[in-house]
Short mmCIF file of C-alpha atoms and ligand atoms in Angstrom, two decimals:
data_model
loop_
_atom_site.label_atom_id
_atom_site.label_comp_id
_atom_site.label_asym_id
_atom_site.label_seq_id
_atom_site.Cartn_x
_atom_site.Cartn_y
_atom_site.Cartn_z
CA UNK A 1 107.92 79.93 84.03
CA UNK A 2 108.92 82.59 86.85
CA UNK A 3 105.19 84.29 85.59
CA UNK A 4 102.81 81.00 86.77
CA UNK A 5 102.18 80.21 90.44
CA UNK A 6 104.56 78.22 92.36
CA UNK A 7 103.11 74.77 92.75
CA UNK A 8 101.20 74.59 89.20
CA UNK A 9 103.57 72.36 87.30
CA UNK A 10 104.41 68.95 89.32
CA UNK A 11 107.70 67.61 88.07
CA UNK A 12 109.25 63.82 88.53
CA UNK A 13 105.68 62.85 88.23
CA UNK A 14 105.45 59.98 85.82
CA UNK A 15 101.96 59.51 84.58
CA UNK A 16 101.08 55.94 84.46
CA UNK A 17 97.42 55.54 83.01
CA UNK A 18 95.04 58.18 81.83
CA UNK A 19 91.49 57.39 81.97
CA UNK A 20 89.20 58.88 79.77
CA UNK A 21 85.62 58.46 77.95
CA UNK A 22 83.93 59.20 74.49
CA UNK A 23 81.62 60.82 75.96
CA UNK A 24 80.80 64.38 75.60
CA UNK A 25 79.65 64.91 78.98
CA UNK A 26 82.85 67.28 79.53
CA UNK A 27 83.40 67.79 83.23
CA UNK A 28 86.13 65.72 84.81
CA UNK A 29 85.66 63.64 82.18
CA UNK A 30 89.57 62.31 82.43
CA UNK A 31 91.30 61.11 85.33
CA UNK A 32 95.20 60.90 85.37
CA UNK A 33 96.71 58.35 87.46
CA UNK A 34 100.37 58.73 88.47
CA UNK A 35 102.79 56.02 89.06
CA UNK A 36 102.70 57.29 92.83
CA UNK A 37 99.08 56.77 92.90
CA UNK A 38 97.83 60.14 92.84
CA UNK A 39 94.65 60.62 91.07
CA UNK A 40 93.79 64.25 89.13
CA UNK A 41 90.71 64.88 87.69
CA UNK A 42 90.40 66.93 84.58
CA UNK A 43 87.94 68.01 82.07
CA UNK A 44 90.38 67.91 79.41
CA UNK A 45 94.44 66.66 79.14
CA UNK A 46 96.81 67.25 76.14
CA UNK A 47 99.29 64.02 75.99
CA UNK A 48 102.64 65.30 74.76
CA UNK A 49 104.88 62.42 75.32
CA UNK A 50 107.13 61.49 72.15
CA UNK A 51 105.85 59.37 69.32
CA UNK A 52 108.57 56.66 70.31
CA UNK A 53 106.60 56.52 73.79
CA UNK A 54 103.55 56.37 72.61
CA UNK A 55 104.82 53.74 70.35
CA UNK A 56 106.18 51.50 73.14
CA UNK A 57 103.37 52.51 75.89
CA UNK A 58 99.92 53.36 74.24
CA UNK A 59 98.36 49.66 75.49
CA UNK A 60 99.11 51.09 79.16
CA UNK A 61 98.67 54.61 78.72
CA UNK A 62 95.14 54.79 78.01
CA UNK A 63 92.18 53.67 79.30
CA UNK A 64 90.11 52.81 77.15
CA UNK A 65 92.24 52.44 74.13
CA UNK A 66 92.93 54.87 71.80
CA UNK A 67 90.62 54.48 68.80
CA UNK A 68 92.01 52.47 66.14
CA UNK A 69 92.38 55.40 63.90
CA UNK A 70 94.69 57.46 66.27
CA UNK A 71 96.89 53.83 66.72
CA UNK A 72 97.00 53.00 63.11
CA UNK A 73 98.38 56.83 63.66
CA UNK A 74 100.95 56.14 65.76
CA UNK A 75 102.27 53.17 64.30
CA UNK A 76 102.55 54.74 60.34
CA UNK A 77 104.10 57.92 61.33
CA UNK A 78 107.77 56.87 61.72
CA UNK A 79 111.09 58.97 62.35
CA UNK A 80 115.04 58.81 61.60
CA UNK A 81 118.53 59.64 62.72
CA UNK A 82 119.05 63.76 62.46
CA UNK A 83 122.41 64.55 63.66
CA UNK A 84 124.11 67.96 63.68
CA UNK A 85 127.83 68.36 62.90
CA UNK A 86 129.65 71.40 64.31
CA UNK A 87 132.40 72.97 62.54
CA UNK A 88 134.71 75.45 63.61
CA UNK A 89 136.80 77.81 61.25
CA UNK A 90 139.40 80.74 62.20
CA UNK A 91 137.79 82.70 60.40
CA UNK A 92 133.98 83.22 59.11
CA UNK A 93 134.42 82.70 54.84
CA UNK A 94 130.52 83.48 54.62
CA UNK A 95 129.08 86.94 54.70
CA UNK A 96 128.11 88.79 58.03
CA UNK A 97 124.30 88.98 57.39
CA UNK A 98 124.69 84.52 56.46
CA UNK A 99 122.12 82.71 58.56
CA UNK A 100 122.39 79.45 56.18
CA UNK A 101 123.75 77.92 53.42
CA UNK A 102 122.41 75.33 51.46
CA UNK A 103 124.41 72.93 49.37
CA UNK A 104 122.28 72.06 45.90
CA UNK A 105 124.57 69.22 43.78
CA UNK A 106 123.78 69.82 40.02
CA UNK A 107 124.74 66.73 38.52
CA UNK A 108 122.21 64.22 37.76
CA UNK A 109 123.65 61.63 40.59
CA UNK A 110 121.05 60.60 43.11
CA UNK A 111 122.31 59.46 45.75
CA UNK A 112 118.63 57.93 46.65
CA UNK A 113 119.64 55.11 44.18
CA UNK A 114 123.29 54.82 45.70
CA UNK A 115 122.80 53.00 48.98
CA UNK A 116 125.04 50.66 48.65
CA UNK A 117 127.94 53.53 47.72
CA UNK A 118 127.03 55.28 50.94
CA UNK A 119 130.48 54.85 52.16
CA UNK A 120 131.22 57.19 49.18
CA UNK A 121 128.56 59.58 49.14
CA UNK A 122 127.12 60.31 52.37
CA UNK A 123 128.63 63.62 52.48
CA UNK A 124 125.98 64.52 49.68
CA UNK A 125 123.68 64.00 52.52
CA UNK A 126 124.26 67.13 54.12
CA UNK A 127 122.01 68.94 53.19
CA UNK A 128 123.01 72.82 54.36
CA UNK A 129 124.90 74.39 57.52
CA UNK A 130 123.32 77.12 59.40
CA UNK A 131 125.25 79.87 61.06
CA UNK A 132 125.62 79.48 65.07
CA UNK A 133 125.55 82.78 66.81
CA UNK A 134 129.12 83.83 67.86
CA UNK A 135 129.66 83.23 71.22
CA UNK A 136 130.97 85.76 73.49
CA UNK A 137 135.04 83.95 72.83
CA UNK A 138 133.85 85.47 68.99
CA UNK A 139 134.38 81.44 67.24
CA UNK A 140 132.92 81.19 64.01
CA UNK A 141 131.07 77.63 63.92
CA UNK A 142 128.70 75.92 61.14
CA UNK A 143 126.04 73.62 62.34
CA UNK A 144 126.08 71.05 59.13
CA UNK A 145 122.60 68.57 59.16
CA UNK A 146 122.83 65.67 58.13
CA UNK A 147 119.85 62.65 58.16
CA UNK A 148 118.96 59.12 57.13
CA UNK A 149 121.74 56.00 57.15
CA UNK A 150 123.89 58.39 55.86
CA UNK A 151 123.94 60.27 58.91
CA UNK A 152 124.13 56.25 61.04
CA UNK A 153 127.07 56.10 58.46
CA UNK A 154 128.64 59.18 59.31
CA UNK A 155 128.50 58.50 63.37
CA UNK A 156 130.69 55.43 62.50
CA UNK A 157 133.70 57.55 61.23
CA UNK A 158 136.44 58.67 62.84
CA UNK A 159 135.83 62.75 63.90
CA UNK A 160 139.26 63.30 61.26
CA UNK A 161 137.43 61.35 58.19
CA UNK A 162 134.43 63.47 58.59
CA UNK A 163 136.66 66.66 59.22
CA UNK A 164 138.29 65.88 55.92
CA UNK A 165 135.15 65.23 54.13
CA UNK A 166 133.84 68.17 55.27
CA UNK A 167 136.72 70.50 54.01
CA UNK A 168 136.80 68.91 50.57
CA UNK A 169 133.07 69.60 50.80
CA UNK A 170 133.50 73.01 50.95
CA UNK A 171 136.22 73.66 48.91
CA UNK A 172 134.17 72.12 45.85
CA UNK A 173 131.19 74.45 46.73
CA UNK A 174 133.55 77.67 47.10
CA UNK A 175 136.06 76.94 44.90
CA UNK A 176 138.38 78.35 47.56
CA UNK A 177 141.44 75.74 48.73
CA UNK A 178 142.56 77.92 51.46
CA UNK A 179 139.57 77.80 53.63
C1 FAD B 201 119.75 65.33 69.98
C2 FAD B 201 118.58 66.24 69.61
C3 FAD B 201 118.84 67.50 69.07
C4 FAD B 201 117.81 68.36 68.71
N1 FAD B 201 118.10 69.60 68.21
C5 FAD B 201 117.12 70.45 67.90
C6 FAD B 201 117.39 71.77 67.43
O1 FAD B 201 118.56 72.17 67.30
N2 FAD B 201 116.37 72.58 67.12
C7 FAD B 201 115.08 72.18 67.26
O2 FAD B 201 114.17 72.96 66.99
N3 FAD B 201 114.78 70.93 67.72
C8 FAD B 201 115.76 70.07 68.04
N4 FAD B 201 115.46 68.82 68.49
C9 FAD B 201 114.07 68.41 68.57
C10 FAD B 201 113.42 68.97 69.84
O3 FAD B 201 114.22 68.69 70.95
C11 FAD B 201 112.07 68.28 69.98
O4 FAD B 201 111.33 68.47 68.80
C12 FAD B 201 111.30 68.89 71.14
O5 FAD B 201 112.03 68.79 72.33
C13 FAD B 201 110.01 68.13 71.29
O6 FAD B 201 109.32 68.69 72.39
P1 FAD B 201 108.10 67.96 73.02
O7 FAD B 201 107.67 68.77 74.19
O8 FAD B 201 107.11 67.65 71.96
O9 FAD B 201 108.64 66.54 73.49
P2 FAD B 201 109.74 66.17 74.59
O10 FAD B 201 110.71 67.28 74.81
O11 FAD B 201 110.25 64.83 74.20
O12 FAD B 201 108.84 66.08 75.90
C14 FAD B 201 108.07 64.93 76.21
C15 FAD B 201 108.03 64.84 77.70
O13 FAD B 201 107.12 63.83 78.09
C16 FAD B 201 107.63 63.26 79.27
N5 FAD B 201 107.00 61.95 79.50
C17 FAD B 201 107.12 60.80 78.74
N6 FAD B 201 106.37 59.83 79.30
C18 FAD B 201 105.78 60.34 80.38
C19 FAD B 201 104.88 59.81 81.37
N7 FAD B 201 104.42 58.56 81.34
N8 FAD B 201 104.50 60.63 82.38
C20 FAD B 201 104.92 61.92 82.43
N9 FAD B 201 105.76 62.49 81.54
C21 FAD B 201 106.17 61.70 80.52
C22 FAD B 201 109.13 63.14 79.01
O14 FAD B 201 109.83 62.99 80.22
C23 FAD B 201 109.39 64.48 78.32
O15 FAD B 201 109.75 65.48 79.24
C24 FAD B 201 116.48 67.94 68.87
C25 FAD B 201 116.21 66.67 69.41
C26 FAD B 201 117.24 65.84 69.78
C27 FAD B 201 116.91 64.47 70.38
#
């Protein structure tokens, strides 16, 4: 950012209409209209708002519409809880050069068809930790993901349930009760 002239990027500056055209004509062929009032012509704009925004605010934010191709777009594509569990350990059990570990269950369970046993299995739902970078204090931390209504599930545990699943979790993949 330090590389690109000083007033090129305008922050706090919602954006509330863009108007555009079909047409191929090019030139300041899209106006962007700020909630402040300001007006900036462009020939082209890239929209990079989130899909939950676009979601909520596409009948505002354009003008004309989007075609019905791009909404029927916006509505299908869809998206999930993704939450990241952080575990510390005293020390590292996984090898130096470790950048992830993935957990692969070989028994024929799947936990796809066990919704209503989430309670039980959600833990299965983790699907790997990756290694976080020491920090300069030197603590060894995994970053376990987890997705899906098993990770809703998880947020409604207490932080000691979900400690102690997570322990038995990796004693059954290392075989190793002292970790
Ligand atoms: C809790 C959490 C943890 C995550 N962890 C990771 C991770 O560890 N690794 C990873 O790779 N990714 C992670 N992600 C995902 C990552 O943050 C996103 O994929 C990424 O930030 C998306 O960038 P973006 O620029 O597309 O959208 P955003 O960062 O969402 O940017 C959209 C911008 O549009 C602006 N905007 C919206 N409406 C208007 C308007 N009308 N006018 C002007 N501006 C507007 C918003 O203010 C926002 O700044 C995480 C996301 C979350 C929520």
């Amino acid at each position: 950012m330090s590389e690109l002239p000083a007033d090129l990027v305008s922050y706090s500056r919602p954006v509330r209409c863009i108007h555009w055209s079909n047409s191929e004509s090019g030139v300041n062929a899209v106006t962007v209209e700020c909630e402040d009032g300001e007006r900036i012509s462009a020939d082209h704009v890239i929209v990079t708002v989130s899909l939950g925004y676009l979601k909520k605010h596409h009948s505002t934010l354009f003008s004309p519409a989007l075609p019905d191709q791009k909404l029927q777009s916006i509505q299908k594509i869809g998206f999930g809880t993704c939450d990241k569990i952080l575990v510390e350990f005293e020390s590292p059990w996984w090898d130096a050069d470790c950048e992830i570990i993935y957990l692969v269950w070989d028994d024929e369970e799947d936990i796809s068809d066990h919704v209503s046993d989430i309670s039980k299995n959600w833990i299965r739902k983790i699907s790997s930790f990756t290694v976080v970078t020491p920090s300069e204090r030197g603590n060894h931390v995994l970053c376990g993901w987890i997705s899906g209504h098993e990770a809703e599930h998880m947020e409604t545990l207490p932080e000691e349930e979900v400690r102690r699943c997570i322990t038995e979790l990796i004693h059954t993949f290392t075989g190793d009760p002292s970790i």
